[in-house]
Amino acid sequence: MHSPVDSNSDAPGLDLDRPLPLRRLVYLEEADEVTIGSPETDTYAVFPADGAELVRMLADGLTPRAAAERYRIAHGESVDIADLVEVLAELDLLRPADAPTAATAPVRWQRLGGLLFGRPALFGYALVTALAVVEMLRVPGLVPRTDNLFFTTSYTLVVLLLFFGQAPLLALHEAFHALAGRRLGLRSRLSVGHRLVYLVLETSLDGLVSVPRRQRYLPILAGMLADVLAISVLTLIADVTRGGAATVSRLCLAMAWATVLRLAWQGFFYLRTDLYVLLSTALGCVNLHAAAVDVLRNTVRRFTGRPPVDLAVHHPVDRRVARWYSWLMVVGYAFTLTMFAGVVVPTAYRLLHDVWLRMTGQGSTAARLDSIVLLLLSLAQTTAVVVLALRERRAARRPAPARTA
């Protein structure tokens, strides 16, 4: 599309003199590029301005040949209209010939999204967070810390808390993403994935690229807002119950600390976290992660004397931002090592040390059984992650049409 050619290159099965049955399209103009897609299929792609002009002609009912001729008169050069039609077909923006024109179904939960992210609600969230911070300053024991995880002597209960206790909070995190998007009329999809050795839930908001950039920030930040709100509420409950219901208080503090760890995850800039998406959106990037990885790769290659990777394949904005974002990825690696040394290692040492003592006869039968269950649960999570990783690798190897979503 960037290099127009002959308008008379007919493709098999393409009638250049018949209007195309396009789906309902949306357009978002940014600088010299236009994002085009359809809410019916949630597929979107970035077109150059002249390519978007052609798509608009086709959407207005012009035949491909007539649109190509109008383009030639306006710009003084011909275009490969068959190639453009092929791109539209790959993006599923063409309605099947036997499919009736259907109105897009209304987005569910849109009103609820409006209530949860209206100004009164956001003010309430800020108030709850401020109260929690005040209580942490007043009662130092409420400040999240690693020891809070061990709210009981049963390590099986600790692991079950990290898995099942965090499940509703994970769902809340993703629900906030989805509802903040549905507030704008965008559909969402929930899937299960993995990050390193942890199972995670992921919300896809493909239609987010079709709304103005300033409206994208709240859906992107909504998950972290949910985490901060969860930490605040759990801290306040722990504060209220620390006198008469100490077990509930300790349980809330344990869940709050686990949520803090998930929130800290956003600082792993080498992963595609919410903060990465926020920066990428604010700076107008296309695939910042890939460009930054190649910049880091070239830095290593300079020291080893190997030829550099060609950065010209990346978008100009990505190349410019990647010069400094690549070092932010290094900061993310350093932060990961810090978290590993300061949190993961001490926690794992305490667990493994106690399990060893129990299994070598220095604990009761119940304690040994607790340790066995702990090991089985850990093995089950690791197995699930490996299975997901292998499934994703097999899926990546399958040939698929080039689609932008």
Coordinates of C-alpha atoms in Angstrom, one line a residue:
M1 CA 0.0 0.0 0.0
H2 CA 2.9 2.3 0.5
S3 CA 4.0 1.8 -3.1
P4 CA 1.0 2.1 -5.4
V5 CA 1.2 0.2 -8.7
D6 CA -1.2 -0.9 -11.5
S7 CA -4.9 -0.5 -10.9
N8 CA -5.8 -3.2 -13.5
S9 CA -4.2 -6.2 -11.8
D10 CA -7.2 -8.4 -11.5
A11 CA -7.1 -11.1 -8.8
P12 CA -8.9 -14.4 -9.2
G13 CA -12.5 -14.1 -8.0
L14 CA -12.4 -10.3 -7.7
D15 CA -14.8 -8.3 -9.7
L16 CA -13.4 -4.8 -9.9
D17 CA -16.7 -3.4 -11.2
R18 CA -18.8 -4.5 -8.3
P19 CA -18.9 -2.7 -4.9
L20 CA -17.3 -4.6 -2.0
P21 CA -19.5 -5.8 0.8
L22 CA -17.5 -4.2 3.7
R23 CA -18.4 -4.5 7.3
R24 CA -19.2 -1.5 9.4
L25 CA -15.9 0.3 9.8
V26 CA -14.5 2.7 12.3
Y27 CA -11.6 5.2 11.6
L28 CA -9.2 6.9 14.0
E29 CA -6.8 9.4 12.4
E30 CA -3.5 10.0 14.2
A31 CA -0.8 12.1 12.5
D32 CA -0.3 10.7 9.0
E33 CA -1.8 7.2 9.8
V34 CA -5.3 6.0 10.2
T35 CA -6.5 3.0 12.3
I36 CA -9.3 1.1 10.5
G37 CA -11.2 -1.8 11.8
S38 CA -14.6 -3.3 12.5
P39 CA -16.4 -3.7 15.9
E40 CA -18.1 -6.8 14.4
T41 CA -14.8 -8.7 14.2
D42 CA -12.6 -6.7 16.6
T43 CA -9.8 -6.6 14.0
Y44 CA -7.9 -3.4 13.4
A45 CA -4.9 -2.3 11.3
V46 CA -2.9 0.9 10.8
F47 CA -3.1 2.3 7.2
P48 CA -1.2 5.2 5.7
A49 CA -3.4 8.2 5.0
D50 CA -3.7 7.5 1.2
G51 CA -4.6 3.8 1.9
A52 CA -7.3 4.9 4.3
E53 CA -8.6 7.3 1.7
L54 CA -9.1 4.3 -0.7
V55 CA -10.8 2.3 2.0
R56 CA -13.3 5.2 2.6
M57 CA -14.0 5.3 -1.1
L58 CA -14.8 1.5 -1.1
A59 CA -16.9 1.9 2.0
D60 CA -18.9 4.7 0.3
G61 CA -19.9 2.3 -2.4
L62 CA -17.4 2.9 -5.2
T63 CA -16.3 -0.1 -7.1
P64 CA -12.6 -1.1 -6.8
R65 CA -11.9 0.1 -10.3
A66 CA -13.7 3.4 -9.8
A67 CA -11.9 4.0 -6.5
A68 CA -8.5 3.2 -8.1
E69 CA -9.3 5.6 -10.9
R70 CA -10.3 8.4 -8.5
Y71 CA -7.1 7.8 -6.6
R72 CA -5.1 8.1 -9.8
I73 CA -6.7 11.4 -10.7
A74 CA -6.2 12.8 -7.2
H75 CA -2.6 11.6 -6.6
G76 CA -1.2 11.2 -10.1
E77 CA -0.2 7.6 -9.7
S78 CA -1.9 4.2 -9.9
V79 CA -2.6 1.7 -7.1
D80 CA -2.8 -2.0 -6.8
I81 CA -6.4 -2.1 -5.7
A82 CA -6.5 -6.0 -5.8
D83 CA -3.7 -6.0 -3.1
L84 CA -5.7 -3.6 -0.9
V85 CA -8.8 -5.8 -1.3
E86 CA -6.7 -8.8 -0.3
V87 CA -5.5 -7.0 2.8
L88 CA -9.1 -6.2 3.7
A89 CA -10.1 -9.8 3.3
E90 CA -7.2 -11.0 5.5
L91 CA -8.4 -8.6 8.2
D92 CA -11.9 -10.0 7.9
L93 CA -13.3 -6.6 7.0
L94 CA -15.2 -8.0 4.0
R95 CA -18.7 -9.4 4.8
P96 CA -19.3 -12.9 3.3
A97 CA -21.4 -12.7 0.2
D98 CA -24.2 -14.8 1.8
A99 CA -24.2 -13.1 5.1
P100 CA -26.9 -10.5 5.8
T101 CA -26.0 -7.1 7.0
A102 CA -26.4 -7.3 10.8
A103 CA -26.4 -4.6 13.4
T104 CA -23.6 -4.8 15.9
A105 CA -25.0 -6.2 19.2
P106 CA -24.9 -3.8 22.1
V107 CA -21.9 -4.2 24.5
R108 CA -22.9 -5.8 27.8
W109 CA -22.1 -4.2 31.1
Q110 CA -21.5 -0.8 29.5
R111 CA -23.6 1.0 32.1
L112 CA -21.8 -0.8 35.0
G113 CA -18.5 0.4 33.5
G114 CA -19.8 3.9 33.5
L115 CA -20.8 3.7 37.1
L116 CA -17.5 2.1 38.3
F117 CA -15.3 4.7 36.5
G118 CA -17.4 7.8 36.8
R119 CA -16.0 10.7 38.8
P120 CA -17.9 9.9 42.1
A121 CA -16.5 6.3 42.0
L122 CA -12.9 7.5 41.3
F123 CA -13.2 10.0 44.2
G124 CA -14.3 7.1 46.4
Y125 CA -11.4 5.0 45.3
A126 CA -9.0 7.8 46.1
L127 CA -10.5 8.3 49.6
V128 CA -10.3 4.6 50.5
T129 CA -6.6 4.5 49.4
A130 CA -5.8 7.7 51.4
L131 CA -7.4 6.2 54.5
A132 CA -5.4 3.0 54.1
V133 CA -2.1 5.0 53.8
V134 CA -3.0 7.0 56.9
E135 CA -3.6 3.8 58.9
M136 CA -0.3 2.3 57.7
L137 CA 1.5 5.3 58.9
R138 CA -0.4 5.2 62.2
V139 CA 0.0 1.4 62.7
P140 CA 3.3 0.2 61.3
G141 CA 2.2 -3.5 61.6
L142 CA -0.2 -2.9 58.7
V143 CA 2.6 -2.1 56.3
P144 CA 2.9 -4.9 53.7
R145 CA 5.9 -7.2 54.3
T146 CA 7.0 -10.7 53.5
D147 CA 6.3 -12.1 57.0
N148 CA 2.6 -11.4 56.4
L149 CA 2.5 -14.4 54.0
F150 CA 3.0 -16.8 56.9
F151 CA -0.3 -16.2 58.6
T152 CA -0.5 -19.9 59.6
T153 CA 1.9 -22.8 60.3
S154 CA 0.3 -24.8 57.5
Y155 CA 2.2 -24.1 54.4
T156 CA -0.4 -25.8 52.3
L157 CA -2.9 -23.1 53.4
V158 CA -0.3 -20.4 52.5
V159 CA 0.0 -21.8 49.0
L160 CA -3.8 -22.2 48.7
L161 CA -4.1 -18.6 49.7
L162 CA -1.7 -17.5 47.0
F163 CA -3.6 -19.5 44.4
F164 CA -7.3 -19.5 45.4
G165 CA -7.2 -16.4 47.6
Q166 CA -5.7 -14.3 44.8
A167 CA -8.0 -15.7 42.1
P168 CA -10.8 -13.3 42.9
L169 CA -8.4 -10.4 43.0
L170 CA -6.9 -11.4 39.7
A171 CA -10.4 -11.6 38.3
L172 CA -11.1 -8.1 39.8
H173 CA -7.9 -6.8 38.1
E174 CA -9.1 -8.1 34.7
A175 CA -12.7 -7.1 35.3
F176 CA -11.6 -3.5 35.8
H177 CA -9.7 -3.6 32.5
A178 CA -12.7 -5.0 30.8
L179 CA -15.3 -2.7 32.3
A180 CA -13.3 0.4 31.7
G181 CA -13.2 -0.7 28.1
R182 CA -16.9 -1.6 27.9
R183 CA -17.6 1.9 29.3
L184 CA -16.3 3.1 25.9
G185 CA -18.4 0.5 24.1
L186 CA -15.5 -1.9 23.5
R187 CA -15.7 -5.7 23.7
S188 CA -13.2 -7.7 25.6
R189 CA -11.9 -11.3 25.8
L190 CA -10.5 -13.1 28.8
S191 CA -7.8 -15.8 28.4
V192 CA -5.3 -17.8 30.5
G193 CA -1.6 -17.3 29.9
H194 CA 1.7 -17.4 31.8
R195 CA 4.4 -15.0 32.7
L196 CA 7.7 -16.7 33.5
V197 CA 6.6 -19.5 35.9
Y198 CA 3.2 -18.0 37.0
L199 CA -0.3 -18.6 35.5
V200 CA -2.0 -15.3 34.7
L201 CA -5.3 -14.0 33.4
E202 CA -5.2 -11.7 30.4
T203 CA -7.9 -9.3 29.0
S204 CA -7.8 -8.4 25.3
L205 CA -9.3 -5.1 24.4
D206 CA -8.5 -5.1 20.6
G207 CA -10.9 -2.2 20.0
L208 CA -8.9 0.1 22.2
V209 CA -6.9 1.2 19.2
S210 CA -10.0 2.6 17.6
V211 CA -10.7 5.3 20.3
P212 CA -8.7 8.6 20.8
R213 CA -5.5 8.1 22.7
R214 CA -6.6 10.1 25.8
Q215 CA -9.5 7.7 26.3
R216 CA -7.2 4.6 26.3
Y217 CA -5.3 5.5 29.5
L218 CA -8.1 4.6 32.0
P219 CA -8.7 1.1 30.6
I220 CA -4.9 0.5 30.6
L221 CA -4.5 1.7 34.2
A222 CA -7.8 0.1 35.5
G223 CA -6.1 -3.2 36.5
M224 CA -3.5 -1.4 38.7
L225 CA -6.3 0.7 40.1
A226 CA -8.1 -2.5 41.2
D227 CA -4.9 -3.8 42.8
V228 CA -4.3 -0.6 44.8
L229 CA -8.0 -0.6 45.8
A230 CA -7.8 -4.2 46.9
I231 CA -4.6 -3.6 49.0
S232 CA -6.3 -0.6 50.6
V233 CA -9.6 -2.4 51.5
L234 CA -7.7 -5.5 52.8
T235 CA -5.5 -3.2 55.0
L236 CA -8.5 -1.4 56.4
I237 CA -10.2 -4.7 57.2
A238 CA -7.1 -6.0 58.9
D239 CA -7.0 -2.8 60.9
V240 CA -10.6 -3.2 62.1
T241 CA -10.2 -6.9 62.9
R242 CA -6.7 -7.0 64.5
G243 CA -8.2 -6.8 68.0
G244 CA -11.1 -9.2 68.1
A245 CA -10.5 -11.4 65.0
A246 CA -6.8 -11.7 64.7
T247 CA -6.9 -14.6 62.2
V248 CA -9.0 -12.5 59.8
S249 CA -6.6 -9.7 60.2
R250 CA -3.6 -11.9 59.4
L251 CA -5.3 -13.4 56.4
C252 CA -6.1 -9.9 55.0
L253 CA -2.5 -8.8 55.5
A254 CA -1.3 -11.9 53.7
M255 CA -3.6 -11.3 50.7
A256 CA -2.6 -7.6 50.7
W257 CA 1.1 -8.5 50.5
A258 CA 0.5 -11.0 47.7
T259 CA -1.3 -8.2 45.8
V260 CA 1.6 -5.9 46.4
L261 CA 3.8 -8.4 44.7
R262 CA 1.5 -8.6 41.7
L263 CA 1.5 -4.8 41.5
A264 CA 5.3 -4.7 41.7
W265 CA 5.2 -7.0 38.7
Q266 CA 4.3 -4.0 36.6
G267 CA 7.9 -2.8 37.0
F268 CA 9.2 -5.7 35.0
F269 CA 9.6 -3.6 31.9
Y270 CA 11.0 -6.4 29.8
L271 CA 7.5 -8.0 29.9
R272 CA 4.4 -6.5 28.2
T273 CA 3.0 -5.3 31.5
D274 CA 0.3 -2.6 31.9
L275 CA 3.0 0.0 32.4
Y276 CA 4.6 -1.1 29.1
V277 CA 1.2 -0.7 27.3
L278 CA 0.7 2.7 28.9
L279 CA 4.1 4.0 27.8
S280 CA 3.7 2.5 24.3
T281 CA 0.3 4.1 23.9
A282 CA 1.3 7.5 25.3
L283 CA 4.4 7.6 22.9
G284 CA 2.5 6.4 19.8
C285 CA 4.5 3.2 19.4
V286 CA 3.6 0.2 17.3
N287 CA 5.8 -2.6 18.7
L288 CA 8.2 -1.0 21.1
H289 CA 9.1 -4.3 22.8
A290 CA 10.5 -5.8 19.6
A291 CA 12.5 -2.7 18.8
A292 CA 13.9 -2.4 22.3
V293 CA 14.9 -6.0 22.3
D294 CA 16.8 -5.5 19.0
V295 CA 18.5 -2.4 20.4
L296 CA 19.7 -4.4 23.4
R297 CA 20.8 -7.2 21.1
N298 CA 22.9 -4.8 19.0
T299 CA 24.5 -3.5 22.2
V300 CA 25.6 -7.0 23.0
R301 CA 26.7 -7.7 19.4
R302 CA 28.9 -4.6 19.4
F303 CA 30.9 -6.1 22.3
T304 CA 31.1 -9.5 20.7
G305 CA 32.0 -8.3 17.3
R306 CA 28.9 -9.8 15.6
P307 CA 27.0 -7.9 12.9
P308 CA 24.1 -5.8 14.2
V309 CA 20.4 -6.5 13.7
D310 CA 18.8 -4.3 11.1
L311 CA 16.6 -1.8 13.0
A312 CA 15.1 -0.4 9.8
V313 CA 12.4 -3.1 10.0
H314 CA 10.8 -1.3 13.0
H315 CA 8.6 1.7 13.0
P316 CA 10.5 5.0 13.2
V317 CA 8.7 5.9 16.4
D318 CA 9.7 2.6 17.9
R319 CA 13.3 3.0 16.9
R320 CA 13.5 6.5 18.5
V321 CA 11.8 5.5 21.8
A322 CA 13.7 2.2 22.0
R323 CA 17.0 4.0 22.4
W324 CA 16.1 4.9 26.0
Y325 CA 13.4 2.3 26.7
S326 CA 15.9 -0.5 26.1
W327 CA 17.7 0.7 29.2
L328 CA 14.4 0.8 31.1
M329 CA 14.2 -2.9 30.3
V330 CA 17.6 -3.3 31.9
V331 CA 16.2 -1.5 35.0
G332 CA 13.3 -4.0 34.9
Y333 CA 15.8 -6.9 34.9
A334 CA 17.6 -5.3 37.9
F335 CA 14.3 -4.9 39.7
T336 CA 13.5 -8.5 39.0
L337 CA 16.8 -9.6 40.5
T338 CA 16.2 -7.4 43.5
M339 CA 12.7 -8.8 44.1
F340 CA 14.1 -12.3 43.6
A341 CA 16.9 -11.8 46.2
G342 CA 14.8 -9.8 48.7
V343 CA 11.5 -11.7 48.5
V344 CA 11.5 -15.0 46.5
V345 CA 14.8 -16.4 48.0
P346 CA 14.0 -15.7 51.7
T347 CA 10.4 -17.0 51.2
A348 CA 11.6 -20.1 49.4
Y349 CA 14.4 -20.8 51.9
R350 CA 11.9 -20.6 54.8
L351 CA 9.5 -23.0 53.1
L352 CA 12.2 -25.5 51.9
H353 CA 14.1 -25.4 55.2
D354 CA 11.0 -26.1 57.2
V355 CA 9.8 -28.8 54.7
W356 CA 13.2 -30.5 55.0
L357 CA 13.0 -30.5 58.8
R358 CA 9.5 -31.9 58.7
M359 CA 10.3 -34.6 56.2
T360 CA 13.4 -35.8 58.1
G361 CA 11.4 -36.6 61.2
Q362 CA 11.5 -33.3 63.1
G363 CA 7.8 -32.7 62.7
S364 CA 4.5 -34.3 63.4
T365 CA 2.7 -36.6 60.9
A366 CA 0.3 -33.7 60.1
A367 CA 3.3 -31.4 59.4
R368 CA 4.8 -34.0 57.0
L369 CA 1.5 -34.4 55.2
D370 CA 1.3 -30.7 55.0
S371 CA 4.7 -30.6 53.4
I372 CA 3.9 -33.3 50.9
V373 CA 0.7 -31.5 49.8
L374 CA 2.8 -28.3 49.4
L375 CA 5.2 -30.0 47.1
L376 CA 2.4 -31.5 45.0
L377 CA 0.7 -28.2 44.6
S378 CA 4.0 -26.5 43.5
L379 CA 4.6 -29.3 41.0
A380 CA 1.0 -28.9 39.6
Q381 CA 1.5 -25.2 39.0
T382 CA 4.8 -25.7 37.3
T383 CA 3.3 -28.5 35.1
A384 CA 0.4 -26.2 34.1
V385 CA 2.9 -23.4 33.1
V386 CA 5.0 -25.9 31.0
V387 CA 1.9 -27.2 29.2
L388 CA 0.7 -23.7 28.4
A389 CA 4.2 -22.7 27.1
L390 CA 4.4 -25.8 24.9
R391 CA 0.9 -25.1 23.6
E392 CA 1.7 -21.5 22.7
R393 CA 4.9 -22.6 21.0
R394 CA 3.0 -25.1 18.8
A395 CA 0.4 -22.5 18.0
A396 CA 3.2 -20.0 17.0
R397 CA 4.7 -22.6 14.6
R398 CA 1.4 -23.1 12.7
P399 CA 1.1 -21.0 9.5
A400 CA -1.5 -18.3 9.8
P401 CA -2.7 -15.4 7.7
A402 CA -1.2 -12.1 8.5
R403 CA -3.8 -10.3 10.6
T404 CA -3.5 -7.2 12.8
A405 CA -5.6 -7.1 15.9

